Short mmCIF file of C-alpha atoms in Angstrom, two decimals:
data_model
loop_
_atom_site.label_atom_id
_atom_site.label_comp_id
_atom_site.label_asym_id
_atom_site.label_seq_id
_atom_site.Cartn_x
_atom_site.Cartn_y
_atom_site.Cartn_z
CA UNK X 1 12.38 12.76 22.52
CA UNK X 2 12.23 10.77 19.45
CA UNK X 3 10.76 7.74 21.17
CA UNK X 4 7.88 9.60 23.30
CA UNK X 5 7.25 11.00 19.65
CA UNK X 6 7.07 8.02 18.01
CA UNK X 7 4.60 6.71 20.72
CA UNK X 8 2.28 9.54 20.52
CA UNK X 9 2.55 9.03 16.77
CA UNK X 10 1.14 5.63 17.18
CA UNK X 11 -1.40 6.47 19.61
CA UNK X 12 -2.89 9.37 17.89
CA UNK X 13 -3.23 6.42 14.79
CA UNK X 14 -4.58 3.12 16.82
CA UNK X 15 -6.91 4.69 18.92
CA UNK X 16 -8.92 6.08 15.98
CA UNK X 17 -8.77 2.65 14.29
CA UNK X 18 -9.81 1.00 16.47
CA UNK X 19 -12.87 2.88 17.49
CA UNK X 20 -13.84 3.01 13.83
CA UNK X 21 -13.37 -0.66 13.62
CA UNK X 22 -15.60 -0.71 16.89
CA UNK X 23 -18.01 1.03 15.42
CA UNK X 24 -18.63 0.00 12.27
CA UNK X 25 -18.96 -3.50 13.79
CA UNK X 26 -21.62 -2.03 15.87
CA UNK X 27 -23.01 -0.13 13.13
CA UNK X 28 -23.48 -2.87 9.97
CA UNK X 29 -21.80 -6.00 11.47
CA UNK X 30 -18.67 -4.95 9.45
CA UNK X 31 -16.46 -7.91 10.75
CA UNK X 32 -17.71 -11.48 11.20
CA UNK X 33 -14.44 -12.13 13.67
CA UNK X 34 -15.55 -11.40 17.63
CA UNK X 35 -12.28 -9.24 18.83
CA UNK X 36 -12.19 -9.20 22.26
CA UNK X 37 -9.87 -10.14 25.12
CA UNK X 38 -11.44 -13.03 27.30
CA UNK X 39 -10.67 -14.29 30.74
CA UNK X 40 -7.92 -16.04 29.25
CA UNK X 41 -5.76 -14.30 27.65
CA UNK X 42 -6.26 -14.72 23.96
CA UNK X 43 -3.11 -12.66 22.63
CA UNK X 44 -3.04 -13.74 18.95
CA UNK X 45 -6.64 -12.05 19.17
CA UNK X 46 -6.10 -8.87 20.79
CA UNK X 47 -2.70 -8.57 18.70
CA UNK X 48 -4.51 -8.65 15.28
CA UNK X 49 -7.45 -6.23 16.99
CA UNK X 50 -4.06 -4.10 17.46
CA UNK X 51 -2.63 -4.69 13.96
CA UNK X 52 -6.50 -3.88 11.69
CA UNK X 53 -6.63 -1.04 14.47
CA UNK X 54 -3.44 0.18 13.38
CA UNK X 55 -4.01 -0.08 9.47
CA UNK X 56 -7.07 1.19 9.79
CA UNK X 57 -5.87 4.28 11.87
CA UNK X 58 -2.53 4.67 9.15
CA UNK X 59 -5.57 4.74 6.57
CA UNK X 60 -7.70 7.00 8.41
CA UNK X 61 -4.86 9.36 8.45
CA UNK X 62 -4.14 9.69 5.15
CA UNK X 63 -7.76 10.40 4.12
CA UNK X 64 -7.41 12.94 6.68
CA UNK X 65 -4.23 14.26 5.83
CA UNK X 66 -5.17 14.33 1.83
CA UNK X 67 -9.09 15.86 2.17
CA UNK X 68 -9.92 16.43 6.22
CA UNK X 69 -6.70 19.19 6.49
CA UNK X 70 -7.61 20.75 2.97
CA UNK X 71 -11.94 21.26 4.19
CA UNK X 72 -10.50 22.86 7.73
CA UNK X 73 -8.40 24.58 6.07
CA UNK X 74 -10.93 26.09 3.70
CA UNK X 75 -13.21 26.59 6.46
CA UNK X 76 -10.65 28.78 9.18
CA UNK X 77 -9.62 30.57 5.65
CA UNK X 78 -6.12 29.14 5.92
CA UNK X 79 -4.49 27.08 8.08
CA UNK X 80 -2.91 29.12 11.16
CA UNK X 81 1.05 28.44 9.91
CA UNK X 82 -0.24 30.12 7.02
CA UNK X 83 -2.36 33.13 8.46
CA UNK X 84 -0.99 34.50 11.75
CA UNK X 85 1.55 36.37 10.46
CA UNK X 86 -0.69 38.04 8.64
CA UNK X 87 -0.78 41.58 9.45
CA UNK X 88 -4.67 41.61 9.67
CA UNK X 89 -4.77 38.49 11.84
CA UNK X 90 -5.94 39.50 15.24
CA UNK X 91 -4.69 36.16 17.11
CA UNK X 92 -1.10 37.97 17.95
CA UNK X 93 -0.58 41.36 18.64
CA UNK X 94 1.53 43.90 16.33
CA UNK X 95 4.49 43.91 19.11
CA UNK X 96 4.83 40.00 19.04
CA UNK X 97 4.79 39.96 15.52
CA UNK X 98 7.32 42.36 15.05
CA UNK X 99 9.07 41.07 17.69
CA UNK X 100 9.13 37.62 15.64
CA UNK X 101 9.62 38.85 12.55
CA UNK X 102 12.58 40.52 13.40
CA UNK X 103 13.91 37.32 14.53
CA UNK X 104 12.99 35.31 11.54
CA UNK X 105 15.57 38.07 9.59
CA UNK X 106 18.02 37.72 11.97
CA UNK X 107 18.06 33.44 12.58
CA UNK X 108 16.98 32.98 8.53
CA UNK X 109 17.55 35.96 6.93
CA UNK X 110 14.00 36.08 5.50
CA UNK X 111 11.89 39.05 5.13
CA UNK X 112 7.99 39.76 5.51
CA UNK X 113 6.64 38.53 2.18
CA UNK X 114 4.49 41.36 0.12
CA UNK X 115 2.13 40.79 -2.89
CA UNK X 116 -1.14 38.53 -3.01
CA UNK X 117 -2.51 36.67 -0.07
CA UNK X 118 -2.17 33.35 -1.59
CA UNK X 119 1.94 33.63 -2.17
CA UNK X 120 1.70 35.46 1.42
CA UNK X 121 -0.01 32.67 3.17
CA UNK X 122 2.19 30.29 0.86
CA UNK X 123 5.80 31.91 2.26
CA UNK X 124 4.45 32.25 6.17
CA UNK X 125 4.18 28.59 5.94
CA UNK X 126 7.27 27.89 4.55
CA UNK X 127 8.45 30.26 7.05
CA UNK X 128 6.84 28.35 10.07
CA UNK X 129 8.47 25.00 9.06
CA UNK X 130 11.97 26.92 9.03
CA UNK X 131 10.96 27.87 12.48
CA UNK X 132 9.32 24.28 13.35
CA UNK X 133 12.83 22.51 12.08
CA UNK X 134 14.65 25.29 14.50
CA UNK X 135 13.02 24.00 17.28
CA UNK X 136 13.45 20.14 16.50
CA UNK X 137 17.34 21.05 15.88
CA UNK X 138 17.62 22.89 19.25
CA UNK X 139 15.48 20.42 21.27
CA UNK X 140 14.20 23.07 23.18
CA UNK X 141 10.50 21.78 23.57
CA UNK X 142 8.45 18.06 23.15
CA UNK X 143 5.14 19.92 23.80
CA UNK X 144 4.92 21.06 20.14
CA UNK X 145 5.27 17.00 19.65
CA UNK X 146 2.08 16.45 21.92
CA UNK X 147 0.35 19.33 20.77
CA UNK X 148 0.64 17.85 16.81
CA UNK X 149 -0.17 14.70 17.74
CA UNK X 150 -3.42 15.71 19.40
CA UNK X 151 -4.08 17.67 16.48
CA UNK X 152 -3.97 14.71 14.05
CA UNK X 153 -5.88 12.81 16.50
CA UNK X 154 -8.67 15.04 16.68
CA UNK X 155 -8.52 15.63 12.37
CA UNK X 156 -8.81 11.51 12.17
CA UNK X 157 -11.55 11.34 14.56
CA UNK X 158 -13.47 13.51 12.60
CA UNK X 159 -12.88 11.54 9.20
CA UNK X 160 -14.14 9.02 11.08
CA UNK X 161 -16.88 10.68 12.68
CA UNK X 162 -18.30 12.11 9.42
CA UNK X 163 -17.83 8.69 7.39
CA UNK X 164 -19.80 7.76 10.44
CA UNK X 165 -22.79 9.92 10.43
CA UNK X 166 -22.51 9.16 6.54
CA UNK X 167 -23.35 5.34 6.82
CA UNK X 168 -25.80 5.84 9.39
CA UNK X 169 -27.62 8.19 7.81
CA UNK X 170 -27.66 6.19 4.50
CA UNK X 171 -28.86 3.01 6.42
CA UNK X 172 -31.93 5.08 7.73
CA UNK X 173 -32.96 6.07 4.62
CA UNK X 174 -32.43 3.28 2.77
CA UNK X 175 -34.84 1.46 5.19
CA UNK X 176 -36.61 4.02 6.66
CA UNK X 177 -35.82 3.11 9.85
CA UNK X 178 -35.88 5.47 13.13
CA UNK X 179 -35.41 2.94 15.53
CA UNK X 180 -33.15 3.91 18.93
CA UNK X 181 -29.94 2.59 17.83
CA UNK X 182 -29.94 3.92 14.78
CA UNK X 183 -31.12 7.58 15.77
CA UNK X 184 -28.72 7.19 19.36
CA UNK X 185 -25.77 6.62 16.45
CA UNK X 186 -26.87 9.36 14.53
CA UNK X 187 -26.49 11.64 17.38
CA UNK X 188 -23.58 10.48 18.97
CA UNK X 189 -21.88 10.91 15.42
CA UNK X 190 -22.74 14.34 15.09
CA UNK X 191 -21.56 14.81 19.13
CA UNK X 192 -18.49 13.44 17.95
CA UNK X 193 -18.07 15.97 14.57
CA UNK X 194 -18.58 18.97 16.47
CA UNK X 195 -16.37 17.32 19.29
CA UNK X 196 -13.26 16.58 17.19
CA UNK X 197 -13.76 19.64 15.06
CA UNK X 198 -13.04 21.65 18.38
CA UNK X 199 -10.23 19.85 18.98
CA UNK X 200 -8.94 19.62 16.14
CA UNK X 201 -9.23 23.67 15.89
CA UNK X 202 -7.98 24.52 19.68
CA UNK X 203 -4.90 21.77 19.44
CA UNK X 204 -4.05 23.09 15.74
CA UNK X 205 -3.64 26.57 17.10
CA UNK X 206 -1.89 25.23 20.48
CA UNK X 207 0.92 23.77 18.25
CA UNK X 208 1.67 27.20 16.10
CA UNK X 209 1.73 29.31 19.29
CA UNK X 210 3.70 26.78 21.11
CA UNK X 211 6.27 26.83 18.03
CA UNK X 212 6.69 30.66 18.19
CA UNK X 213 6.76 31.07 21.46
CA UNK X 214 9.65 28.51 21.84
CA UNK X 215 11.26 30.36 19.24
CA UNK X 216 11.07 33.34 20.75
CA UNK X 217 12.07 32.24 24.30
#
């Protein structure tokens, strides 16, 4: 389980590296060095295409770790660890709530947290990553492992997406220029915002709900 882990780990990091290598390339000529993989074989080339893809990627994710995860966050008005336990939050019903909290007290012994919705939010997410350590200890899914993989996937294609749309946009202003490749960029950046946002949002939620229903089953 560990290795298939570790692989989707890796993938969910190169792939976004490289295509923001790609594209940048594209975009402003970024790199003067041609990577590509020719009829014959040039290894040493594709291997350091691999190992800037890979940097780049392990960058990529720590922008979107440290500001991407904190804007989606503000936008869904908490992240869903943190909200749908809430009693308001219409994504479970009452019964499976109760149903899980009363497992919570019995496996950890914690209760429902009371008081302001910030310490709320701040326990039910402690509270998830009790329950998310559970299910790594009892290795009774890997589809949690996909599922938060996908999700930072999705979050570093949108980093890159918007620094993107960013560049672009600052290169046609700067020269006033509206030719095709610049506007085609333009729109296939915002494509890929709303794109990854969506993904980011639907594989986000997958991973919670897979968590509690494993730890329910």
């Amino acid at each position: 389980m560990t290795d298939k882990f570790n692989f989707y780990d890796f993938i969910a990091v190169l792939i976004p590296g490289l295509f923001f290598l790609i594209s940048l390339k594209i975009l402003i000529g970024f790199s003067s060095t041609d990577f590509h993989v020719t009829s014959s074989l040039e290894l040493m080339n594709s291997f350091a295409l691999i190992v800037f893809g890979y940097v780049m990627g392990v960058l990529l994710q720590g922008i979107s770790q440290g500001i991407t995860q904190k804007l989606l966050s503000f936008l869904w008005s908490g992240l869903p660890s943190e909200k749908w336990l809430l009693d308001s939050e219409p994504k479970l019903t009452s019964d499976y709530k109760n149903h899980l909290w009363n497992k919570i007290n019995t496996t950890f012994h914690r209760e429902k947290p009371e008081g302001e919705l910030s310490q709320i939010k701040k326990v039910n997410n402690e509270i998830f990553y009790l329950i998310y350590r559970h299910i790594e200890k009892q290795k009774i899914t890997e589809k949690h492992q996909v599922f938060n993989a996908q999700f930072s996937f999705f979050r570093c294609l949108l980093t890159a997406f918007v620094f993107l749309f960013v560049v672009t946009l600052y290169q046609i202003l700067c020269s006033w220029s509206f030719d095709f490749k610049n506007m085609s960029f333009l729109i296939f950046t915002l494509i890929g915002i709303v794109v990854s946002y969506s993904g980011a949002l639907r594989r986000g939620e997958d991973f919670v709900k897979c968590i509690l229903d494993s730890f329910l089953a």
